PDB file of N, CA and C in Angstrom:
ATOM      1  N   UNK A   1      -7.640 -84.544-120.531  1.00  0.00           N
ATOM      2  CA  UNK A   1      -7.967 -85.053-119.213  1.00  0.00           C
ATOM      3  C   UNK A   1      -7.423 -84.088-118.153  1.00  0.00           C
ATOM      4  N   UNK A   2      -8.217 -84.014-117.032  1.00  0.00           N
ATOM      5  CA  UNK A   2      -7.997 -82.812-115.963  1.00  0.00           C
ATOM      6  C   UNK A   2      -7.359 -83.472-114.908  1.00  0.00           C
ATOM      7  N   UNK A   3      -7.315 -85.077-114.457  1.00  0.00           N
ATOM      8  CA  UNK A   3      -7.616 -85.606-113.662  1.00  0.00           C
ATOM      9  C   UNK A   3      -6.148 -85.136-112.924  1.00  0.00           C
ATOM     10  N   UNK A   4      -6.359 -84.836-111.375  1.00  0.00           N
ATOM     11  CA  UNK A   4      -5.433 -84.681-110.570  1.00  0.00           C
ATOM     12  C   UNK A   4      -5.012 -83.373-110.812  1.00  0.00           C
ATOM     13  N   UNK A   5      -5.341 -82.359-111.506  1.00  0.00           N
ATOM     14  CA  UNK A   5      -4.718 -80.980-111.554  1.00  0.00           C
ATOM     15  C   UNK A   5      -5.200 -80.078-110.629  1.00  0.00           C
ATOM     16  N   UNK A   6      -4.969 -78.824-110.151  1.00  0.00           N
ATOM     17  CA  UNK A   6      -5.258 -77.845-109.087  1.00  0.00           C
ATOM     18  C   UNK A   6      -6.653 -77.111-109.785  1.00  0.00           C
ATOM     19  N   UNK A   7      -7.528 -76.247-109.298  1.00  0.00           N
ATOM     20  CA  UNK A   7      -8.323 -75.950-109.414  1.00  0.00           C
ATOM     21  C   UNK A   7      -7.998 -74.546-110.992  1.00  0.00           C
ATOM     22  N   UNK A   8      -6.758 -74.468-110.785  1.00  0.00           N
ATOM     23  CA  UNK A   8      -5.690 -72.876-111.221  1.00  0.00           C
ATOM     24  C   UNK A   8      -5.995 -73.527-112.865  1.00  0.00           C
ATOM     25  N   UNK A   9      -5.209 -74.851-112.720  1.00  0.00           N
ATOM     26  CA  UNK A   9      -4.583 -75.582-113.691  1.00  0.00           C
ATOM     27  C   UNK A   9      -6.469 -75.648-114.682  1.00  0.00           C
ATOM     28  N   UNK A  10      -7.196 -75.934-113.890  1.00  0.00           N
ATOM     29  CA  UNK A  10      -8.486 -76.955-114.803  1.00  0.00           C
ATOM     30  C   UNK A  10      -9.586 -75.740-115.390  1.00  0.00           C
ATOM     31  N   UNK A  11      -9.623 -74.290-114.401  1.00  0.00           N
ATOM     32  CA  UNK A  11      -9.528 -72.876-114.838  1.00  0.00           C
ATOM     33  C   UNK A  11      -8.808 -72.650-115.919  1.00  0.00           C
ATOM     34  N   UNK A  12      -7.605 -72.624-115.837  1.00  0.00           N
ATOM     35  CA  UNK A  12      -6.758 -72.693-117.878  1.00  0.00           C
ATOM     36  C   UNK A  12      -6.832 -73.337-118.506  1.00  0.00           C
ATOM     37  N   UNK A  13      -7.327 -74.496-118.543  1.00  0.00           N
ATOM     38  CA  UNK A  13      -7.899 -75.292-119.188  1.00  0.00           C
ATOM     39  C   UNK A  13      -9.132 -75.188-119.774  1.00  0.00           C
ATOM     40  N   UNK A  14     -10.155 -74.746-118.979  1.00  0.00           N
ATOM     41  CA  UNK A  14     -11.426 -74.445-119.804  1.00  0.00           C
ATOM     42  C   UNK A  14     -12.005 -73.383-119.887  1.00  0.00           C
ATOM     43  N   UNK A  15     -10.924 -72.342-119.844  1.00  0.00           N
ATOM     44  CA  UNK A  15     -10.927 -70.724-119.517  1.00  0.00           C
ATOM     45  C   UNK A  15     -11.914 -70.600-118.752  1.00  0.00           C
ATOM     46  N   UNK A  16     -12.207 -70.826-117.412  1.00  0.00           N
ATOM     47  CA  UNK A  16     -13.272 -70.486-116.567  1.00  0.00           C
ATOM     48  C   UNK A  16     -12.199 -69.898-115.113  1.00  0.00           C
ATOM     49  N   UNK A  17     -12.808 -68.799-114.430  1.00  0.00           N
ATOM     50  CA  UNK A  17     -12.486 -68.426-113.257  1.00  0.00           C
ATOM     51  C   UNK A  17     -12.282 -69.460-112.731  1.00  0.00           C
ATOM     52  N   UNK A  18     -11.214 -69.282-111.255  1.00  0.00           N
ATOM     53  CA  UNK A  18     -11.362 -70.757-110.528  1.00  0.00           C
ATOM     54  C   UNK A  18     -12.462 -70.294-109.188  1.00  0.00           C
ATOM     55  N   UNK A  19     -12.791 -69.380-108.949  1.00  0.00           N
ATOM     56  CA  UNK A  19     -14.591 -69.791-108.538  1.00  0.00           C
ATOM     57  C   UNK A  19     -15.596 -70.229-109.454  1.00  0.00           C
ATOM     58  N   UNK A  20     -15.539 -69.674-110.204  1.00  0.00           N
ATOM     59  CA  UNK A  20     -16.837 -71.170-111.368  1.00  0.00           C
ATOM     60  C   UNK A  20     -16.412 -72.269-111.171  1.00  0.00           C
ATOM     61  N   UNK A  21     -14.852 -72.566-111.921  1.00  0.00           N
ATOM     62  CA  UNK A  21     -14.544 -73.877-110.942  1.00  0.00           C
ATOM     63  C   UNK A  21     -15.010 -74.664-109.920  1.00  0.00           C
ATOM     64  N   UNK A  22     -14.477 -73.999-109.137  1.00  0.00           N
ATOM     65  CA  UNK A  22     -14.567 -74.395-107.480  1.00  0.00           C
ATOM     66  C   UNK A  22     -16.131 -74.696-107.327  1.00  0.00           C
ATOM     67  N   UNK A  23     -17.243 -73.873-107.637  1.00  0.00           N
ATOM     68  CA  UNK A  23     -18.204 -73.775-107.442  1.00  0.00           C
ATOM     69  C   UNK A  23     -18.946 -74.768-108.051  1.00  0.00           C
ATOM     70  N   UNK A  24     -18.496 -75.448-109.659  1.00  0.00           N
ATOM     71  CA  UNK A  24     -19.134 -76.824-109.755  1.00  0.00           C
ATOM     72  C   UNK A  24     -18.516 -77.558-109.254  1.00  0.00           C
ATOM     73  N   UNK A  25     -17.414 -77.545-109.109  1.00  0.00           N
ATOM     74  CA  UNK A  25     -16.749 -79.163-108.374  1.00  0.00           C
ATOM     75  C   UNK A  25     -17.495 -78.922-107.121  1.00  0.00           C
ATOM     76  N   UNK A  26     -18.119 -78.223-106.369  1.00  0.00           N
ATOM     77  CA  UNK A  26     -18.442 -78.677-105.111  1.00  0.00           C
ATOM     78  C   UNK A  26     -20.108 -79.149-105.500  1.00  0.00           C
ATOM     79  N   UNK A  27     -20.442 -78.599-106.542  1.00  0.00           N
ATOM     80  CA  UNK A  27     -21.767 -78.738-106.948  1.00  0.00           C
ATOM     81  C   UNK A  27     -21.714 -80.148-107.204  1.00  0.00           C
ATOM     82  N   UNK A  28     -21.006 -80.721-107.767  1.00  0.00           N
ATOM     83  CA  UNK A  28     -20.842 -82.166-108.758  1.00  0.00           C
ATOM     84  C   UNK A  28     -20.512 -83.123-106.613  1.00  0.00           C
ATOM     85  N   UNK A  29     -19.659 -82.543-106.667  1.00  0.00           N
ATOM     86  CA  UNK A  29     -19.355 -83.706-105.230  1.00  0.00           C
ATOM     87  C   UNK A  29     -20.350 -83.437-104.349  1.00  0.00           C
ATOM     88  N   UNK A  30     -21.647 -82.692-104.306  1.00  0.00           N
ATOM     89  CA  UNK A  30     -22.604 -82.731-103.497  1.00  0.00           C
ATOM     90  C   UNK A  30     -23.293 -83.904-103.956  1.00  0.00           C
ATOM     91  N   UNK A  31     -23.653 -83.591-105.528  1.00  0.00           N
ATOM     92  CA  UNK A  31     -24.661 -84.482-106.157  1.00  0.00           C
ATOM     93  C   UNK A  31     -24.005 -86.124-106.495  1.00  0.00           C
ATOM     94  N   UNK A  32     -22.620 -86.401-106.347  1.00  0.00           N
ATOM     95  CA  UNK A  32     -22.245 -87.643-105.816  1.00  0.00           C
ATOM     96  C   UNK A  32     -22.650 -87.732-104.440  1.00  0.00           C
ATOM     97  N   UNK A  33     -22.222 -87.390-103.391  1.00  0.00           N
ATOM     98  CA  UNK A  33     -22.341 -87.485-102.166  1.00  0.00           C
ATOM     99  C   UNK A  33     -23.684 -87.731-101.426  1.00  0.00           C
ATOM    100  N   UNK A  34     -24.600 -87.543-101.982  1.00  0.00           N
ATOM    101  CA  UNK A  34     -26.015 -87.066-101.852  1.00  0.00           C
ATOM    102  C   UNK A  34     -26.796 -88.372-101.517  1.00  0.00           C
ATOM    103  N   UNK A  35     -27.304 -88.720-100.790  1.00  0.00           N
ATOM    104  CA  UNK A  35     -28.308 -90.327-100.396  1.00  0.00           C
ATOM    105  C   UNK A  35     -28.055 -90.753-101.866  1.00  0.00           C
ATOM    106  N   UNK A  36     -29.634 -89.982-102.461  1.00  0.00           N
ATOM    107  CA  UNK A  36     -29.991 -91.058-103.425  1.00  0.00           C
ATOM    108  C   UNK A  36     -28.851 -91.906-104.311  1.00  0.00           C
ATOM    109  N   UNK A  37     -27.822 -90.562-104.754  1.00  0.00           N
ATOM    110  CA  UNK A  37     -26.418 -91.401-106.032  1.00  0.00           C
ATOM    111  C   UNK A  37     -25.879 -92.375-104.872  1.00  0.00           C
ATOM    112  N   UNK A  38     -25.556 -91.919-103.897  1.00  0.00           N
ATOM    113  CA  UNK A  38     -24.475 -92.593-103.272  1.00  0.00           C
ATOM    114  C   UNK A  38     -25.129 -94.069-102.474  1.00  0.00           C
ATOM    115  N   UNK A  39     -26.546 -94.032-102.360  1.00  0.00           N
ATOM    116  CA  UNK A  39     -26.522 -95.170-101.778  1.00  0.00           C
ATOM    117  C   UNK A  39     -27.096 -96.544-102.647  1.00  0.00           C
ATOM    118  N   UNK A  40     -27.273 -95.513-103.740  1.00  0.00           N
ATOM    119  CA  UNK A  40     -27.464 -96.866-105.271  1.00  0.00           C
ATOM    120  C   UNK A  40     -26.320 -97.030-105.772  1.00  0.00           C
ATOM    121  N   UNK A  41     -25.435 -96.554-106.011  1.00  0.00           N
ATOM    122  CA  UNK A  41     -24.055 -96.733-106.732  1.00  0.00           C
ATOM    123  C   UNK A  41     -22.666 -96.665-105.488  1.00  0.00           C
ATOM    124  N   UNK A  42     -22.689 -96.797-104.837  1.00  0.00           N
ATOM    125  CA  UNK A  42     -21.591 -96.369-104.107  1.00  0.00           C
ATOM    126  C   UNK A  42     -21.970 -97.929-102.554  1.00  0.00           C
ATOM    127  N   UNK A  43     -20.704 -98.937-103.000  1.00  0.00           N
ATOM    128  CA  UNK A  43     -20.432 -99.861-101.760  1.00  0.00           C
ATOM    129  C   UNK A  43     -19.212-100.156-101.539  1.00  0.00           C
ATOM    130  N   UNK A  44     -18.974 -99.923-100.027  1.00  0.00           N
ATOM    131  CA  UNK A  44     -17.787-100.110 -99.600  1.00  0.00           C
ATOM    132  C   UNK A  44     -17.662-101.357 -99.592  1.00  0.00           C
ATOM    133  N   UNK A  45     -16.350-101.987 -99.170  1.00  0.00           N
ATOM    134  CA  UNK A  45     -15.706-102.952 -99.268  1.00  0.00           C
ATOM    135  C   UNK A  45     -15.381-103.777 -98.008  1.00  0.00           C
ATOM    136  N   UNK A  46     -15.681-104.267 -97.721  1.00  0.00           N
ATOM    137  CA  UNK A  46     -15.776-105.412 -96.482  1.00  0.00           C
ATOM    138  C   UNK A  46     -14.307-105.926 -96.382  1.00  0.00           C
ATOM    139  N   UNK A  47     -14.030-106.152 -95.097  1.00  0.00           N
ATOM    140  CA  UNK A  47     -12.360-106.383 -94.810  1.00  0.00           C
ATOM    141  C   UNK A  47     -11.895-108.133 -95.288  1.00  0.00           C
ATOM    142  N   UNK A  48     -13.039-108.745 -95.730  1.00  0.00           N
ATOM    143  CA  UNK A  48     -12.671-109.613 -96.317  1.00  0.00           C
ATOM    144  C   UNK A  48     -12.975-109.947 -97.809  1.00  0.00           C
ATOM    145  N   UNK A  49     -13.250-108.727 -98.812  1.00  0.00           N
ATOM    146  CA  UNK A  49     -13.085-108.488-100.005  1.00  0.00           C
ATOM    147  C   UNK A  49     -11.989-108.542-100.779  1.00  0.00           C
ATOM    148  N   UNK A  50     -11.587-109.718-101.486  1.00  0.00           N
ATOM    149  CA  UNK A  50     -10.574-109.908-102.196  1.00  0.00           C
ATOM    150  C   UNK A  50      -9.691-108.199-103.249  1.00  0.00           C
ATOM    151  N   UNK A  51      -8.906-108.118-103.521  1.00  0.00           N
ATOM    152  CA  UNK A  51      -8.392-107.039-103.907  1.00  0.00           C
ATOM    153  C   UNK A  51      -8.660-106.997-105.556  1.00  0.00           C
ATOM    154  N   UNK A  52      -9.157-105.810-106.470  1.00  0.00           N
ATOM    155  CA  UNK A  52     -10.223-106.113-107.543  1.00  0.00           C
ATOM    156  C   UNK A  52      -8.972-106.838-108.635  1.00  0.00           C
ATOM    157  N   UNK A  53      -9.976-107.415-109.551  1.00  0.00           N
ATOM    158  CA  UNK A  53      -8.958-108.141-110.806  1.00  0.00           C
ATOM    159  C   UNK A  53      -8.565-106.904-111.655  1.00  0.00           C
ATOM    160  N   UNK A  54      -9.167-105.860-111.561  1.00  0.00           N
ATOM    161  CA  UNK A  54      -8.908-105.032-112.491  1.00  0.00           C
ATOM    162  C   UNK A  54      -7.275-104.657-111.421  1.00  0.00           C
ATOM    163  N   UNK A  55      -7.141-104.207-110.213  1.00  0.00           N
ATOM    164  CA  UNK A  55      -5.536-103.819-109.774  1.00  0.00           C
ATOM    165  C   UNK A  55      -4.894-105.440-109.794  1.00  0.00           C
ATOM    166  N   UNK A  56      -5.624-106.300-109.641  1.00  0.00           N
ATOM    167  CA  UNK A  56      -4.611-107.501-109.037  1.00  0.00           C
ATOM    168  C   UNK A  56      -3.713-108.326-110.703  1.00  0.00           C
ATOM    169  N   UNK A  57      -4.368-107.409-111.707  1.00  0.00           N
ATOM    170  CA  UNK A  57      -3.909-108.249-113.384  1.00  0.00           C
ATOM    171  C   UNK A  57      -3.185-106.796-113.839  1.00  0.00           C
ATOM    172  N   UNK A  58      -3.029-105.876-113.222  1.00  0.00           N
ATOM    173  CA  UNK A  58      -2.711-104.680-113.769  1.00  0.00           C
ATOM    174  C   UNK A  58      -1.087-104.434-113.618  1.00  0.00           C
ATOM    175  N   UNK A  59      -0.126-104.582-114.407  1.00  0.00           N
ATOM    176  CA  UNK A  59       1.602-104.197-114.158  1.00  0.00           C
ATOM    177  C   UNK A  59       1.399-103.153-114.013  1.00  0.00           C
ATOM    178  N   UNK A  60       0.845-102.301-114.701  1.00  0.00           N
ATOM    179  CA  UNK A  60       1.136-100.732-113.688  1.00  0.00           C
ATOM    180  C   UNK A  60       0.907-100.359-112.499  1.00  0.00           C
ATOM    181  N   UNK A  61      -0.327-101.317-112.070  1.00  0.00           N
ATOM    182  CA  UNK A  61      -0.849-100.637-110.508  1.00  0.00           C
ATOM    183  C   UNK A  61      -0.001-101.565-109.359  1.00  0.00           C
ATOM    184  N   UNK A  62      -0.366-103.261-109.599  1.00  0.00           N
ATOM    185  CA  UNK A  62      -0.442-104.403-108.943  1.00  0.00           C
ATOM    186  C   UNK A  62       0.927-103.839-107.894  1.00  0.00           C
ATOM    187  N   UNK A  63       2.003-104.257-108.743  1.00  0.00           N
ATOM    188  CA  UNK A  63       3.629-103.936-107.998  1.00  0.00           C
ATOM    189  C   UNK A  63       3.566-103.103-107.039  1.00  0.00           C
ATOM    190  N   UNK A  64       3.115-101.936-106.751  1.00  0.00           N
ATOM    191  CA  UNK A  64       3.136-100.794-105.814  1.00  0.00           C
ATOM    192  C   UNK A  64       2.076-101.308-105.137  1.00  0.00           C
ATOM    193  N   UNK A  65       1.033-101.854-105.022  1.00  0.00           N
ATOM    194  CA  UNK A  65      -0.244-101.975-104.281  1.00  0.00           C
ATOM    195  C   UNK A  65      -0.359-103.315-103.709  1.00  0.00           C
ATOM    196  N   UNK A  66       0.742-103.996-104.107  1.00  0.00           N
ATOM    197  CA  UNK A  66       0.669-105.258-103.574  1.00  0.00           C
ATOM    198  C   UNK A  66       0.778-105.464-102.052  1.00  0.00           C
ATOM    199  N   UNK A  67       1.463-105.281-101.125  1.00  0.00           N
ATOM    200  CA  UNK A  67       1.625-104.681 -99.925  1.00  0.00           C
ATOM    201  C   UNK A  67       1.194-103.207 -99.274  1.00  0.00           C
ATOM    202  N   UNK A  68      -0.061-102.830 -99.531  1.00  0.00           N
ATOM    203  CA  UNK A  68      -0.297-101.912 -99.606  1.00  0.00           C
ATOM    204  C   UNK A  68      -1.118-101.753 -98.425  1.00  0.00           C
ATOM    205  N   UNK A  69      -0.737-101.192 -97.531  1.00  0.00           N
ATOM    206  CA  UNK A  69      -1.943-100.982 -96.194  1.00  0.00           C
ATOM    207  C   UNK A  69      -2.349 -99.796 -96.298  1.00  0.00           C
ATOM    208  N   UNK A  70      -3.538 -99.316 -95.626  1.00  0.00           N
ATOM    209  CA  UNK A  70      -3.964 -98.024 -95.073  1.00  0.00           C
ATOM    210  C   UNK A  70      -4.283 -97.357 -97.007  1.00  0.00           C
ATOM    211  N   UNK A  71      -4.285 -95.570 -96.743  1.00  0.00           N
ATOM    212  CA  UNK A  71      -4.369 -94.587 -97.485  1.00  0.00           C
ATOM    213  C   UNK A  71      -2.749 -95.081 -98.639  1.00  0.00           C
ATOM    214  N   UNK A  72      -2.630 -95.140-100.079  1.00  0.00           N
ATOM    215  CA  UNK A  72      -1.566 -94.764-100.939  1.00  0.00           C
ATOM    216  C   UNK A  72      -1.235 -93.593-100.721  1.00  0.00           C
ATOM    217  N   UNK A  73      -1.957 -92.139-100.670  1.00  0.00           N
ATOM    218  CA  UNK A  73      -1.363 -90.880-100.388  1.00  0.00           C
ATOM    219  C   UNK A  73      -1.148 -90.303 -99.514  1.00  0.00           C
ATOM    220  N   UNK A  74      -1.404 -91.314 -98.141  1.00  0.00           N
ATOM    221  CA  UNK A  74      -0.862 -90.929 -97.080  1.00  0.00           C
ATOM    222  C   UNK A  74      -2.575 -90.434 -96.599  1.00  0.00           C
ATOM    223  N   UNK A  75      -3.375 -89.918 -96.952  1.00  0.00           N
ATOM    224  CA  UNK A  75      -4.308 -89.097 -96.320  1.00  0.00           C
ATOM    225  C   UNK A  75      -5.493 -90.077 -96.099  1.00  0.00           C
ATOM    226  N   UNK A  76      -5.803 -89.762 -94.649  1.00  0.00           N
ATOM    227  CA  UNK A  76      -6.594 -90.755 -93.847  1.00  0.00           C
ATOM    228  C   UNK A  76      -7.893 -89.970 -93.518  1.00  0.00           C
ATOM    229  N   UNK A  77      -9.267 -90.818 -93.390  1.00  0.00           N
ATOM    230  CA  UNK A  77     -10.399 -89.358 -93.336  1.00  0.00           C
ATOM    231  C   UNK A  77     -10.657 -89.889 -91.621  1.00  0.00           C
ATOM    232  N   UNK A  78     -11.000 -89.265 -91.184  1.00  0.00           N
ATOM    233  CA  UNK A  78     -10.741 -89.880 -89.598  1.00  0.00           C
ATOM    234  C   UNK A  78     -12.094 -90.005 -89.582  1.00  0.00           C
ATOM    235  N   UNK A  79     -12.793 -91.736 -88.924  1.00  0.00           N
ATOM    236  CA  UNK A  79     -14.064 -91.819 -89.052  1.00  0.00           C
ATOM    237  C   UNK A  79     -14.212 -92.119 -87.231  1.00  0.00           C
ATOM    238  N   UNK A  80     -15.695 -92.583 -86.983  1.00  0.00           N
ATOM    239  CA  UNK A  80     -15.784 -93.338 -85.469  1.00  0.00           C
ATOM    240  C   UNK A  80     -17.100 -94.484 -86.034  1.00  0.00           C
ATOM    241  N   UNK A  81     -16.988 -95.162 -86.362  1.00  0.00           N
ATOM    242  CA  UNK A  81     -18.073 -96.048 -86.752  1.00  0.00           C
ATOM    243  C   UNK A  81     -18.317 -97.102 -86.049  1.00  0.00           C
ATOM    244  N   UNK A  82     -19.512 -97.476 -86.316  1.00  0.00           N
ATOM    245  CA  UNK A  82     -19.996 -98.658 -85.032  1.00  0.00           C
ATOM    246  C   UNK A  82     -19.482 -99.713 -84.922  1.00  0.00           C
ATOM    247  N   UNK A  83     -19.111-100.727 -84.104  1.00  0.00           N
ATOM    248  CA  UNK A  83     -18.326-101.396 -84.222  1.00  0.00           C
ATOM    249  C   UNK A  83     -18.449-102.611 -85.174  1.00  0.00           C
ATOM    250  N   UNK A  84     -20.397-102.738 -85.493  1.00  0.00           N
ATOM    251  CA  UNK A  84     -20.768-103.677 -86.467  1.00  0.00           C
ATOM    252  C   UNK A  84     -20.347-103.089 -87.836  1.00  0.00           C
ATOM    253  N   UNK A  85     -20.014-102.089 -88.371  1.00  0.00           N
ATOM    254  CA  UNK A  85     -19.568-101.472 -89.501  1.00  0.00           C
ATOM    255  C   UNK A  85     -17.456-101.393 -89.696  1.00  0.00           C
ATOM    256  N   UNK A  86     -17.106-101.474 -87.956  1.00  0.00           N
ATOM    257  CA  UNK A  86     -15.597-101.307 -88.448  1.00  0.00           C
ATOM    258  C   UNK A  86     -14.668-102.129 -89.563  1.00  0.00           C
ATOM    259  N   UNK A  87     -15.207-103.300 -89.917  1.00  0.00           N
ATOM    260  CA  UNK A  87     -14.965-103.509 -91.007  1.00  0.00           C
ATOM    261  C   UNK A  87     -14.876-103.033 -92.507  1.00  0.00           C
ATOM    262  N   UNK A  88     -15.679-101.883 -92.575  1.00  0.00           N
ATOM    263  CA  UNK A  88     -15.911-101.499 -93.916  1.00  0.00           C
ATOM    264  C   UNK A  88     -14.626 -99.928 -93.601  1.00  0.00           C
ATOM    265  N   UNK A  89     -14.324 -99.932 -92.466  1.00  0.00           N
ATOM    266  CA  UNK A  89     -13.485 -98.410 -92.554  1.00  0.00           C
ATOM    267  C   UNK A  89     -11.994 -98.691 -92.068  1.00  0.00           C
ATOM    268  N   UNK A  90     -11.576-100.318 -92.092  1.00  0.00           N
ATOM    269  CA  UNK A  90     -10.690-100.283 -91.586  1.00  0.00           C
ATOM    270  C   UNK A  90      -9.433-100.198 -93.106  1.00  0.00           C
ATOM    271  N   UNK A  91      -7.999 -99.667 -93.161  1.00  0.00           N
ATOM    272  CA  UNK A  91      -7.846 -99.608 -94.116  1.00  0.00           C
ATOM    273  C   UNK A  91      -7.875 -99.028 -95.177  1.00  0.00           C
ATOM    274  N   UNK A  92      -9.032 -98.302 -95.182  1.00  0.00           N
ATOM    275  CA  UNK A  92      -9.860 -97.599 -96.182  1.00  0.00           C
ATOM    276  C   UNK A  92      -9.196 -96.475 -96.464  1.00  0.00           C
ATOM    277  N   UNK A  93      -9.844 -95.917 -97.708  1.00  0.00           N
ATOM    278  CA  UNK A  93      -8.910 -94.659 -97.926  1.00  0.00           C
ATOM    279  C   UNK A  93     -10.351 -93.858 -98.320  1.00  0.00           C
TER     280      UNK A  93
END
């Protein structure tokens, strides 16, 4: 598993340059990002969406996330959304 490693790290890992790297991961997060994937598979969460059973039954996650406002890593994407939508960005990470 690669998950969370630097671009350096996932390059020694699958002996590839880290521009090949770099160059599918941006390829892959276009083709998530993209209308069609993202607006069939991809829904945000409404500010009155209960918190999922999969974190709320979980001892590893639950404890730390229980009081949990805003971004966990601190990093916030700065949006301006309409005010009929500020619900879905408030919070959000």
């Amino acid at each position: 598993c690669v998950t969370g490693l630097s671009i350096r790290h996932v390059g020694e890992r699958f002996q590839h340059s880290n521009e090949t790297i770099s160059k599918y991961f941006r390829i892959v997060l276009m083709a998530v990002s993209s209308p069609p994937f993202y607006n069939k598979y991809i829904r945000l969460p409404s500010a009155n969406d209960p918190i999922s059973s999969f974190l709320r039954g979980n001892p590893k996650f639950f404890p730390f996330l229980s009081s949990a406002i805003g971004a966990m890593d601190g990093t916030h994407i700065n949006c301006c959304p309409s005010a009929a939508d500020r619900h879905g960005a408030r919070n959000r990470k």
